[in-house]
Coordinates of C-alpha atoms in Angstrom, one line a residue:
M1026 CA 0.0 0.0 0.0
L1027 CA 1.3 3.4 -1.0
I1028 CA 1.4 6.2 1.7
Y1029 CA 1.6 9.8 0.4
E1030 CA 3.1 12.7 2.3
N1031 CA 0.3 15.1 1.3
V1032 CA -2.8 15.3 -0.7
D1033 CA -1.2 17.4 -3.5
E1034 CA 1.2 14.6 -4.3
L1035 CA -1.6 12.1 -4.4
L1036 CA -3.8 14.4 -6.5
D1037 CA -1.0 15.1 -9.0
R1038 CA -0.5 11.4 -9.4
I1039 CA -4.2 10.8 -10.0
G1040 CA -4.2 13.8 -12.3
V1041 CA -7.9 14.7 -12.2
L1042 CA -9.0 15.7 -8.7
R1043 CA -8.5 19.4 -8.3
H1044 CA -11.4 20.6 -6.1
P1045 CA -11.7 19.5 -2.4
C1046 CA -15.3 18.4 -3.3
D1047 CA -13.9 15.9 -5.7
L1048 CA -11.8 14.3 -3.0
D1049 CA -14.5 14.4 -0.4
L1050 CA -17.1 12.9 -2.7
L1051 CA -14.8 10.1 -3.8
V1052 CA -13.9 9.2 -0.3
F1053 CA -17.5 9.3 0.8
L1054 CA -18.7 7.0 -2.0
A1055 CA -15.8 4.5 -1.3
R1056 CA -16.7 4.3 2.4
H1057 CA -20.5 4.1 1.9
P1058 CA -20.9 2.0 -1.3
R1059 CA -24.5 1.1 -0.4
S1060 CA -25.7 4.6 0.2
L1061 CA -28.6 5.8 -1.9
L1062 CA -28.6 9.6 -1.6
S1063 CA -29.9 12.5 -3.7
S1064 CA -27.5 15.3 -4.8
E1065 CA -29.2 17.5 -2.2
S1066 CA -28.4 15.0 0.5
L1067 CA -24.8 14.7 -0.6
A1068 CA -24.4 18.4 -0.6
S1069 CA -25.9 18.7 2.9
F1070 CA -23.7 15.8 4.3
L1071 CA -20.5 17.0 2.7
G1072 CA -21.0 20.7 3.2
Y1073 CA -20.9 21.8 -0.5
D1074 CA -23.6 23.4 -2.6
L1075 CA -25.4 21.6 -5.4
K1076 CA -23.3 23.3 -8.2
E1077 CA -20.1 22.0 -6.6
I1078 CA -21.5 18.5 -6.2
A1079 CA -22.7 18.5 -9.9
Q1080 CA -19.3 19.7 -11.1
S1081 CA -17.4 17.0 -9.1
L1082 CA -19.7 14.2 -10.3
G1083 CA -19.0 15.4 -13.8
S1084 CA -15.2 15.4 -13.3
L1085 CA -15.2 11.9 -11.7
L1086 CA -17.4 10.6 -14.6
D1087 CA -15.1 12.1 -17.2
A1088 CA -12.1 10.5 -15.5
S1089 CA -13.8 7.1 -15.4
L1090 CA -13.6 7.2 -11.6
L1091 CA -17.4 6.9 -11.4
K1092 CA -19.9 5.0 -13.5
G1093 CA -23.3 6.5 -14.1
T1094 CA -26.4 4.3 -14.8
Q1095 CA -29.7 6.0 -15.7
T1096 CA -32.7 4.3 -14.0
P1097 CA -35.6 3.8 -16.4
S1098 CA -38.3 4.5 -13.9
H1099 CA -37.7 8.3 -13.3
G1100 CA -34.6 9.1 -15.3
A1101 CA -32.3 9.6 -12.3
T1102 CA -28.6 8.7 -12.6
L1103 CA -27.1 6.2 -10.2
Y1104 CA -23.4 6.7 -9.5
V1105 CA -21.2 3.8 -8.5
L1106 CA -17.4 3.3 -8.2
P1107 CA -15.7 1.1 -10.8
T1108 CA -14.2 -2.2 -9.5
D1109 CA -11.0 -2.4 -11.7
G1110 CA -7.8 -3.2 -9.9
S1111 CA -5.9 0.0 -10.7
T1112 CA -8.7 2.2 -9.3
D1113 CA -8.8 0.0 -6.1
R1114 CA -5.0 0.4 -5.6
W1115 CA -4.8 4.2 -5.5
L1116 CA -8.2 4.5 -3.9
S1117 CA -6.8 2.4 -1.0
S1118 CA -3.9 4.8 -0.8
L1119 CA -6.4 7.7 -0.8
L1120 CA -8.4 6.2 2.1
A1121 CA -5.2 5.4 4.0
L1122 CA -4.2 9.0 3.8
A1123 CA -7.6 10.3 4.7
S1124 CA -7.6 8.0 7.8
S1125 CA -3.9 8.6 8.6
S1126 CA -4.5 9.0 12.4
G1127 CA -6.7 5.9 12.8
L1128 CA -9.5 8.1 14.3
D1129 CA -11.4 8.2 11.1
A1130 CA -11.5 4.4 11.1
V1131 CA -13.1 4.5 14.5
L1132 CA -15.5 7.2 13.3
S1133 CA -16.3 5.1 10.1
G1134 CA -14.9 7.7 7.8
G1135 CA -15.0 10.9 10.0
V1136 CA -17.7 13.2 11.2
P1137 CA -20.3 15.0 9.1
R1138 CA -19.3 18.6 8.2
G1139 CA -20.7 21.2 10.5
N1140 CA -20.8 18.9 13.6
V1141 CA -19.9 20.4 16.9
I1142 CA -17.5 17.9 18.6
L1143 CA -17.1 18.0 22.4
L1144 CA -13.7 16.7 23.4
E1145 CA -13.7 15.7 27.1
G1146 CA -10.8 14.6 29.2
A1147 CA -8.7 15.2 32.3
I1148 CA -5.4 17.1 32.3
G1149 CA -2.8 15.3 30.2
T1150 CA -5.1 13.1 28.2
G1151 CA -4.2 14.8 24.9
K1152 CA -7.2 17.1 24.2
T1153 CA -5.0 20.0 23.0
T1154 CA -2.9 17.8 20.7
L1155 CA -5.9 16.1 19.2
G1156 CA -7.7 19.5 18.6
L1157 CA -4.6 21.0 17.0
E1158 CA -4.2 18.0 14.8
F1159 CA -7.8 18.3 13.7
V1160 CA -7.1 21.8 12.4
Y1161 CA -3.6 21.2 11.1
R1162 CA -4.6 18.1 9.0
G1163 CA -7.5 19.9 7.6
A1164 CA -5.4 22.9 6.5
S1165 CA -2.3 21.0 5.3
L1166 CA -3.9 17.9 3.7
F1167 CA -7.4 18.8 2.6
G1168 CA -7.1 22.6 1.9
E1169 CA -9.6 23.5 4.6
P1170 CA -8.4 26.6 6.5
G1171 CA -8.8 26.6 10.2
I1172 CA -8.8 28.7 13.4
I1173 CA -7.2 27.8 16.8
V1174 CA -8.6 29.7 19.8
L1175 CA -6.4 29.7 22.9
F1176 CA -7.1 31.1 26.4
E1177 CA -4.3 29.9 28.8
V1178 CA -1.5 28.6 26.6
S1179 CA 0.4 31.2 24.6
P1180 CA 0.6 30.8 20.8
E1181 CA 4.4 30.7 21.0
K1182 CA 4.2 27.5 23.2
V1183 CA 1.6 26.0 20.9
V1184 CA 3.8 26.6 17.9
R1185 CA 6.8 25.1 19.7
D1186 CA 5.0 22.0 20.8
A1187 CA 3.4 21.5 17.4
A1188 CA 6.9 21.7 15.8
R1189 CA 7.9 18.6 17.8
L1190 CA 5.1 16.7 16.1
G1191 CA 6.2 17.8 12.7
W1192 CA 3.6 20.5 12.2
D1193 CA 4.7 23.8 10.8
L1194 CA 1.9 26.2 12.0
P1195 CA 3.7 29.4 11.0
A1196 CA 3.9 28.2 7.4
L1197 CA 0.1 27.7 7.3
E1198 CA -0.4 31.1 8.8
R1199 CA 1.7 32.7 6.1
D1200 CA -0.4 30.8 3.5
Q1201 CA -3.6 32.2 5.0
Q1202 CA -4.6 28.6 5.9
L1203 CA -4.5 29.1 9.7
K1204 CA -5.3 31.7 12.2
I1205 CA -4.2 31.4 15.9
I1206 CA -6.3 33.7 18.2
F1207 CA -5.1 34.3 21.8
T1208 CA -7.9 35.9 23.8
T1209 CA -10.1 35.7 26.9
R1210 CA -13.2 33.6 27.3
Q1211 CA -15.4 36.6 27.9
V1212 CA -14.2 38.3 24.7
F1213 CA -14.7 35.1 22.7
R1214 CA -18.2 34.6 24.1
Q1215 CA -19.1 38.2 23.2
E1216 CA -17.7 37.8 19.7
L1217 CA -19.9 34.8 18.9
Q1218 CA -23.0 36.6 20.1
Q1219 CA -22.5 39.8 18.0
A1220 CA -23.9 40.1 14.5
D1221 CA -20.8 42.0 13.3
S1222 CA -18.3 39.7 15.0
L1223 CA -14.7 40.4 13.9
L1224 CA -13.8 36.7 14.6
L1225 CA -16.6 35.4 12.4
E1226 CA -15.8 38.0 9.8
E1227 CA -12.2 36.8 9.7
A1228 CA -13.4 33.2 9.5
A1229 CA -15.5 34.0 6.4
K1230 CA -12.7 36.0 4.8
M1231 CA -10.2 33.2 5.0
G1232 CA -12.8 30.6 4.1
A1233 CA -12.4 28.7 7.4
R1234 CA -14.0 25.3 7.6
R1235 CA -12.6 24.1 11.0
I1236 CA -12.1 25.6 14.4
F1237 CA -10.6 24.3 17.7
V1238 CA -11.4 26.0 21.0
D1239 CA -9.0 24.9 23.7
G1240 CA -10.9 25.1 27.0
V1241 CA -14.6 25.9 27.0
A1242 CA -15.5 25.1 30.6
A1243 CA -15.7 28.7 31.8
I1244 CA -17.5 29.8 28.6
I1245 CA -20.3 27.3 29.0
G1246 CA -20.5 28.1 32.7
G1247 CA -22.1 31.3 31.5
A1248 CA -22.9 34.4 33.5
R1249 CA -23.9 34.2 37.1
G1250 CA -27.1 32.2 37.3
E1251 CA -27.2 31.3 33.6
D1252 CA -28.1 27.8 32.7
P1253 CA -24.9 26.0 31.3
R1254 CA -27.0 24.3 28.7
E1255 CA -28.3 27.6 27.4
A1256 CA -24.8 29.1 27.4
F1257 CA -23.4 26.2 25.4
H1258 CA -26.3 26.5 23.0
I1259 CA -25.4 30.1 22.3
L1260 CA -21.8 29.1 21.7
V1261 CA -22.9 26.4 19.2
E1262 CA -25.2 28.8 17.4
G1263 CA -22.4 31.3 16.9
L1264 CA -20.1 28.6 15.4
Q1265 CA -22.7 27.2 13.1
R1266 CA -23.5 30.6 11.6
E1267 CA -20.3 30.1 9.5
Q1268 CA -20.9 26.4 9.1
L1269 CA -17.7 25.6 11.0
T1270 CA -16.9 22.1 12.1
A1271 CA -15.8 22.7 15.6
V1272 CA -13.8 20.8 18.2
L1273 CA -14.4 22.2 21.8
A1274 CA -12.0 20.9 24.5
L1275 CA -13.7 20.5 27.9
E1276 CA -11.6 19.6 30.9
A1277 CA -13.4 16.9 32.9
S1278 CA -11.4 15.4 35.7
A1279 CA -14.1 13.0 37.0
L1280 CA -14.4 10.7 34.0
D1281 CA -13.1 7.7 35.8
G1282 CA -16.3 7.1 37.7
N1283 CA -18.4 4.0 37.0
P1284 CA -20.6 5.1 35.3
P1285 CA -18.8 8.3 34.3
P1286 CA -20.7 11.5 34.9
S1287 CA -22.6 13.2 32.1
F1288 CA -22.5 16.9 31.2
P1289 CA -25.5 19.0 30.1
E1290 CA -23.6 20.1 27.0
E1291 CA -23.4 16.5 25.7
S1292 CA -27.1 16.5 24.6
I1293 CA -26.5 19.6 22.4
A1294 CA -23.1 18.6 20.9
D1295 CA -23.3 16.5 17.8
T1296 CA -20.3 14.4 18.7
V1297 CA -18.9 13.6 22.1
I1298 CA -15.4 12.1 22.4
R1299 CA -13.9 11.1 25.8
L1300 CA -10.2 10.8 26.4
R1301 CA -8.8 8.9 29.4
M1302 CA -5.6 7.8 31.1
E1303 CA -6.1 4.1 31.9
N1304 CA -3.9 2.3 34.5
M1305 CA -2.7 -1.2 33.5
S1306 CA -0.7 -2.7 36.4
R1307 CA 2.0 0.0 36.8
A1308 CA 1.7 1.2 33.2
T1309 CA -0.6 3.9 31.8
V1310 CA -2.3 3.8 28.4
R1311 CA -4.3 6.6 26.7
S1312 CA -7.8 5.7 25.5
I1313 CA -10.4 7.3 23.3
E1314 CA -14.2 6.6 23.3
I1315 CA -16.8 7.9 21.0
V1316 CA -19.9 8.4 23.2
K1317 CA -22.1 9.7 20.5
S1318 CA -21.9 11.1 17.0
R1319 CA -24.9 12.2 15.0
G1320 CA -25.4 11.5 11.4
H1321 CA -23.2 8.4 10.9
D1322 CA -22.0 5.1 12.3
F1323 CA -19.0 4.7 14.6
Q1324 CA -17.2 1.9 16.5
M1325 CA -18.1 1.9 20.2
G1326 CA -15.9 1.1 23.1
R1327 CA -12.5 2.4 24.3
H1328 CA -9.7 2.4 21.8
S1329 CA -6.0 3.1 22.5
F1330 CA -4.0 6.0 21.2
R1331 CA -0.5 7.4 21.4
I1332 CA 1.1 10.8 20.8
V1333 CA 4.1 10.2 18.6
D1334 CA 6.9 12.7 18.2
G1335 CA 7.3 13.8 14.5
Y1336 CA 3.7 12.7 13.6
G1337 CA 0.9 13.3 16.1
V1338 CA -1.9 11.2 17.3
E1339 CA -2.1 7.5 16.3
V1340 CA -5.4 5.8 17.2
Y1341 CA -5.6 2.0 17.4
R1342 CA -9.0 0.4 17.2
R1343 CA -9.6 -2.0 20.1
V1344 CA -8.9 -5.6 19.2
Q1345 CA -12.5 -6.5 19.8
A1346 CA -13.8 -3.9 17.3
P1347 CA -15.7 -5.4 14.4
R1348 CA -13.7 -5.7 11.2
R1349 CA -14.7 -6.9 7.8
R1350 CA -13.5 -10.5 7.6
D1351 CA -15.5 -11.8 4.6
R1352 CA -12.8 -14.3 3.7
A1353 CA -11.9 -15.4 7.3
A1354 CA -12.0 -19.1 6.6
A1355 CA -9.7 -21.9 5.3
F1356 CA -11.6 -22.6 2.2
D1357 CA -8.9 -24.1 -0.1
P1358 CA -9.0 -27.9 0.2
T1359 CA -6.1 -28.6 -2.1
S1360 CA -3.2 -26.1 -1.5
R1361 CA -0.8 -27.1 1.2
V1362 CA 2.3 -25.5 2.8
S1363 CA 5.3 -27.7 3.5
T1364 CA 6.4 -27.8 7.1
G1365 CA 10.1 -27.8 6.2
I1366 CA 10.7 -30.6 8.8
P1367 CA 12.1 -33.8 7.3
G1368 CA 9.6 -36.6 8.1
L1369 CA 6.8 -34.2 9.3
D1370 CA 5.0 -33.6 6.0
E1371 CA 4.3 -37.4 5.8
I1372 CA 2.6 -37.2 9.2
A1373 CA 0.8 -33.9 8.3
N1374 CA -0.8 -35.3 5.1
G1375 CA 1.6 -33.3 3.0
G1376 CA 1.6 -30.1 5.0
Y1377 CA -0.7 -27.4 6.4
F1378 CA -3.7 -26.1 4.6
L1379 CA -3.6 -22.4 3.5
G1380 CA -5.6 -20.4 6.0
S1381 CA -5.0 -23.0 8.7
T1382 CA -4.0 -22.4 12.3
T1383 CA -1.4 -24.7 13.9
V1384 CA -0.3 -24.7 17.5
V1385 CA 3.0 -26.4 18.5
A1386 CA 2.9 -27.0 22.2
G1387 CA 5.6 -28.2 24.5
I1388 CA 7.9 -27.3 27.3
S1389 CA 10.9 -25.0 26.8
G1390 CA 13.8 -26.7 24.9
V1391 CA 11.9 -29.2 22.8
G1392 CA 12.6 -27.5 19.6
K1393 CA 9.5 -25.3 18.9
S1394 CA 11.6 -22.3 17.8
V1395 CA 13.8 -24.6 15.7
M1396 CA 10.8 -25.9 13.9
A1397 CA 9.6 -22.3 13.3
L1398 CA 12.9 -21.3 11.8
Q1399 CA 12.8 -24.3 9.5
Y1400 CA 9.3 -23.5 8.5
V1401 CA 10.3 -20.0 7.6
A1402 CA 13.4 -21.1 5.7
E1403 CA 11.4 -23.7 3.7
G1404 CA 9.1 -20.9 2.6
A1405 CA 12.1 -18.7 1.5
R1406 CA 13.5 -21.7 -0.4
R1407 CA 10.2 -21.9 -2.3
G1408 CA 10.0 -18.1 -2.8
E1409 CA 7.1 -17.8 -0.4
R1410 CA 7.0 -14.7 1.9
S1411 CA 7.2 -15.4 5.6
V1412 CA 6.8 -13.3 8.7
M1413 CA 8.0 -14.2 12.2
F1414 CA 6.5 -12.3 15.2
S1415 CA 8.6 -12.7 18.4
L1416 CA 8.0 -11.7 21.9
D1417 CA 10.6 -14.0 23.4
E1418 CA 13.8 -13.3 21.5
Q1419 CA 15.1 -10.2 19.8
I1420 CA 16.0 -10.2 16.1
P1421 CA 19.9 -10.6 16.5
Q1422 CA 19.3 -13.7 18.7
I1423 CA 16.9 -15.2 16.2
L1424 CA 19.4 -14.7 13.4
R1425 CA 22.1 -16.4 15.6
N1426 CA 19.9 -19.3 16.4
A1427 CA 19.0 -19.8 12.7
A1428 CA 22.7 -19.8 11.8
T1429 CA 23.4 -22.7 14.3
I1430 CA 21.1 -24.9 12.2
G1431 CA 22.5 -23.9 8.9
I1432 CA 19.9 -21.2 8.0
D1433 CA 21.2 -17.8 6.7
L1434 CA 18.1 -15.8 7.6
Q1435 CA 19.7 -12.4 7.0
A1436 CA 20.2 -13.3 3.3
E1437 CA 16.5 -14.1 3.0
I1438 CA 15.6 -10.8 4.7
D1439 CA 17.8 -9.0 2.3
R1440 CA 16.1 -10.9 -0.6
G1441 CA 12.8 -9.6 0.6
V1442 CA 11.1 -12.9 1.3
V1443 CA 11.4 -12.9 5.2
R1444 CA 10.5 -10.3 7.8
L1445 CA 11.2 -10.5 11.5
Y1446 CA 9.3 -8.4 14.0
Y1447 CA 10.0 -8.1 17.8
D1448 CA 7.9 -6.4 20.4
P1449 CA 9.0 -6.4 24.0
P1450 CA 6.3 -8.0 26.2
Q1451 CA 6.9 -6.1 29.4
E1452 CA 4.3 -3.3 28.7
I1453 CA 2.6 -4.5 25.6
E1454 CA -0.3 -2.4 24.4
V1455 CA -2.6 -4.9 22.8
D1456 CA -4.5 -2.5 20.4
R1457 CA -1.3 -1.0 19.1
H1458 CA 0.4 -4.4 18.8
F1459 CA -2.5 -5.8 16.8
H1460 CA -2.5 -2.7 14.6
D1461 CA 1.1 -3.3 13.8
I1462 CA 0.5 -6.9 12.9
E1463 CA -2.4 -5.9 10.7
Q1464 CA -0.2 -3.3 8.9
I1465 CA 2.6 -5.8 8.3
V1466 CA 0.4 -8.6 7.0
E1467 CA -1.7 -6.3 4.7
E1468 CA 1.5 -4.7 3.3
F1469 CA 3.8 -7.7 3.0
Q1470 CA 1.1 -10.3 2.1
P1471 CA 3.0 -13.4 3.6
R1472 CA 2.0 -17.0 2.9
R1473 CA 3.6 -18.2 6.1
V1474 CA 3.4 -16.6 9.6
V1475 CA 4.9 -17.6 12.9
F1476 CA 4.1 -16.3 16.4
D1477 CA 6.7 -17.2 19.1
S1478 CA 5.0 -17.5 21.5
I1479 CA 1.4 -17.2 22.5
S1480 CA 2.3 -18.2 26.1
T1481 CA 4.2 -14.9 26.4
Y1482 CA 1.0 -13.1 25.2
G1483 CA -0.8 -15.0 28.0
S1484 CA 1.6 -13.9 30.7
S1485 CA 1.4 -10.3 29.5
L1486 CA -2.4 -10.1 28.9
G1487 CA -3.6 -12.8 31.3
T1488 CA -5.4 -15.9 30.4
K1489 CA -8.4 -15.7 32.7
G1490 CA -10.2 -12.6 31.3
R1491 CA -11.5 -11.8 27.8
V1492 CA -8.5 -9.8 26.6
F1493 CA -6.3 -12.7 25.6
R1494 CA -9.1 -14.7 24.1
D1495 CA -10.4 -11.7 22.1
F1496 CA -6.9 -11.0 20.9
F1497 CA -6.4 -14.6 19.8
H1498 CA -9.8 -14.6 18.1
A1499 CA -8.8 -11.5 16.2
L1500 CA -5.4 -12.9 15.2
V1501 CA -6.9 -16.1 13.8
A1502 CA -9.5 -14.2 11.8
L1503 CA -6.9 -11.8 10.4
M1504 CA -4.6 -14.7 9.3
K1505 CA -7.5 -16.7 7.8
E1506 CA -8.7 -13.6 5.9
H1507 CA -5.2 -13.3 4.3
Q1508 CA -5.0 -17.1 3.8
T1509 CA -1.7 -17.5 5.6
A1510 CA -0.7 -20.9 7.1
T1511 CA 0.1 -19.7 10.6
V1512 CA 2.0 -21.5 13.3
Y1513 CA 1.8 -20.5 17.0
N1514 CA 4.4 -21.8 19.4
H1515 CA 3.0 -22.4 22.9
E1516 CA 5.0 -23.4 26.0
N1517 CA 3.2 -26.1 27.9
P1518 CA 4.6 -26.1 31.5
E1519 CA 4.5 -29.9 31.9
M1520 CA 7.9 -31.5 31.5
L1521 CA 7.1 -35.2 31.5
G1522 CA 3.7 -36.2 30.2
M1523 CA 0.8 -33.9 29.4
S1524 CA -2.5 -33.7 31.2
S1525 CA -3.8 -30.8 29.0
M1526 CA -2.8 -29.7 25.5
M1527 CA -3.3 -26.0 26.1
G1528 CA -3.2 -25.6 29.9
D1529 CA -5.0 -22.4 30.9
F1530 CA -5.3 -21.2 27.3
A1531 CA -8.9 -22.1 26.5
M1532 CA -8.5 -21.9 22.7
S1533 CA -8.0 -25.5 21.3
S1534 CA -11.4 -25.2 19.6
L1535 CA -10.1 -22.2 17.6
V1536 CA -7.1 -23.9 16.1
D1537 CA -7.0 -26.4 13.2
N1538 CA -3.9 -28.4 14.1
I1539 CA -2.2 -29.2 17.4
I1540 CA 1.3 -30.7 17.5
L1541 CA 2.5 -31.9 20.9
M1542 CA 6.2 -31.9 21.7
N1543 CA 7.4 -33.6 24.8
W1544 CA 10.4 -35.2 26.6
V1545 CA 10.1 -39.0 27.2
E1546 CA 12.3 -40.5 29.9
L1547 CA 13.5 -43.9 28.9
G1548 CA 16.3 -45.4 31.0
D1549 CA 18.7 -42.7 31.8
A1550 CA 18.0 -40.4 28.9
F1551 CA 15.4 -37.9 27.7
R1552 CA 14.2 -38.5 24.2
L1553 CA 12.2 -36.1 22.1
A1554 CA 8.7 -37.0 21.1
L1555 CA 6.2 -35.5 18.6
T1556 CA 2.5 -36.3 18.4
M1557 CA 0.0 -34.9 15.9
A1558 CA -2.9 -34.6 18.3
K1559 CA -5.3 -32.7 16.0
M1560 CA -5.5 -32.0 12.3
R1561 CA -8.9 -30.6 11.2
A1562 CA -10.3 -31.8 7.9
N1563 CA -7.5 -34.4 7.7
P1564 CA -7.1 -38.0 8.6
T1565 CA -5.0 -38.1 11.8
S1566 CA -2.8 -40.9 13.1
R1567 CA -2.1 -40.1 16.7
V1568 CA 1.2 -42.0 16.8
T1569 CA 4.0 -40.6 18.9
H1570 CA 7.2 -40.3 16.8
E1571 CA 10.8 -39.7 17.9
C1572 CA 12.6 -36.6 16.8
E1573 CA 16.2 -35.3 17.1
I1574 CA 17.9 -32.0 16.6
L1575 CA 21.2 -32.0 14.8
N1576 CA 23.7 -29.2 14.9
G1577 CA 23.8 -27.4 11.5
Q1578 CA 20.7 -29.3 10.3
G1579 CA 17.8 -28.7 12.7
L1580 CA 15.0 -31.0 13.7
R1581 CA 13.9 -34.1 11.9
V1582 CA 11.3 -36.8 12.6
L1583 CA 12.8 -40.3 12.8
P1584 CA 11.3 -43.3 11.1
D1585 CA 9.3 -45.8 13.2
E1586 CA 12.0 -48.4 12.8
L1587 CA 15.4 -46.9 13.7
P1588 CA 18.3 -47.5 11.3
V1589 CA 20.8 -50.3 11.7
G1590 CA 23.5 -49.2 14.2
V1591 CA 21.3 -47.2 16.5
H1592 CA 21.5 -49.0 19.8
R1593 CA 18.2 -48.0 21.5
P1594 CA 14.7 -49.4 21.2
P1595 CA 12.3 -47.5 18.9
F1596 CA 9.2 -45.7 20.3
S1597 CA 7.1 -48.4 18.7
G1598 CA 8.2 -50.7 21.4
Y1599 CA 6.5 -48.6 24.1
H1600 CA 3.1 -47.4 25.1
G1601 CA 2.1 -44.5 27.3
L1602 CA 4.9 -42.4 25.8
I1603 CA 3.3 -39.0 26.6
S1604 CA 2.2 -40.1 30.0
R1605 CA 4.5 -39.9 33.0
A1606 CA 5.2 -43.6 33.0
P1607 CA 6.0 -45.0 29.5
T1608 CA 5.9 -48.8 29.5
R1609 CA 7.8 -51.2 27.2
Y1610 CA 6.0 -54.1 25.5
S1611 CA 7.3 -57.6 26.2
A1612 CA 7.8 -60.1 23.5
G1613 CA 4.5 -61.8 24.5
G1614 CA 2.5 -58.6 24.1
P1615 CA 1.4 -57.4 27.6
A1616 CA 3.6 -54.8 29.1
D1617 CA 5.7 -56.3 31.9
E1618 CA 8.7 -53.9 32.1
T1619 CA 8.9 -50.3 33.0
E1620 CA 12.0 -48.3 32.1

């Protein structure tokens, strides 16, 4: 997916969109393909007049970016987006740009023009940053001039802080795309009530479409004895006279209550957004919640966000948020992916199905990571893209481990067929982490994916509540949607024998295949055992096989009958191998000897 630095670059590449209405109309139709609206409704929703809508429809038709079909019943024209691949590619880039912060995705495309947005939150939650970004992005990306109104913080400090986020506010001021006003609440309130308001006159002169007011608590408090609801209504009326889309920051330090308090202004505002600082053990995570937003759909619940130096606000949809997973199934009954383990493909019916989920479970040291490296290397040998996500080992250590079994993973990375991703598990933010996984999978389009390991996710997120299970559900759906053959390593804490395949991780019903790796104590030695415990939609022989790991070669599954010269009895001579007391068969048949 292409990401453009600014709209001008994207529009120049497209070569046809020159008016902001063209861009808004195209994005709207892409995000709402089933909408059936008149030109009047489109004009009202997008904030343009009928002439601009008509001109944009004509431009998009001429450029073959829209198709028009005349309905025979009343002669109206139905406009739809074409479905050819080239249009889809750059339209995806356009939508990615329009939703660069992630907040538009939570808002299902953004808020309708002219909405009054109440931004609630305690000190330090990010209200000012989000409000500044709302105006900055509008002016710099979409050609929508904006106004920033400040009461306490000086413009010099705002400009300084914005520069750390990569926002050049003085440049926008020089281009007449931005106006920063430093005033008092009383003066601002009076300006909005006057018919000859200098502020609104300035807004009309520069063609302002957006405004951010940093701190409206004292304004909506009104004069002595005045109803706060009435005071807020007066404020909203003044802003809507110029059809401004407004973000009003309201300091609210009591939002941590259960349920949180409500404010009288919320019933008047079109959109209410709450920002919080959430405590997670000894860490703190910022969250954002859309309480209401008139005129469109949005994703409910608390989503995570971060303020990133050099960029601004990044919003990550909560893992549980609904996503379109139309192809989230392993539907191909013929295509298989080789395991890369000598002897294992024969046990696994030729390999894993595309879109399948495989868990390799066993105690530390049985070779799960070795198997994962061989799986990735086999994909590279076949020219198949692979991604390995690790929470246990950093990338240099993964490369070293691969080299010990004869795999030059760095060469495959340089060749562009392998990617490694490490995220430290100490303070993992599950929404951001899942967002990163989504981005990598959607961009790289791997055929093979490895997670090492899900037990580390469990120790970070906890296995008793819903967070881990929801996260794992979302992972499985994502990988099935992209038709990857995914392997999850899982550390089972039991050393000898297994009483449960997944332990506290109640997820065995979600996975397609389960491979059990275990130590078997025979005589005075531990021997490595592998059992295919589950293989959905495949015949499964639950025979325990012996394995070995060779330096410079990796893991291999040994045949049932050991080669001549190997002086130890094969596994086929025992029963109860994955119990804690394997027993050897006697020549007469019944077991009579325990090693």
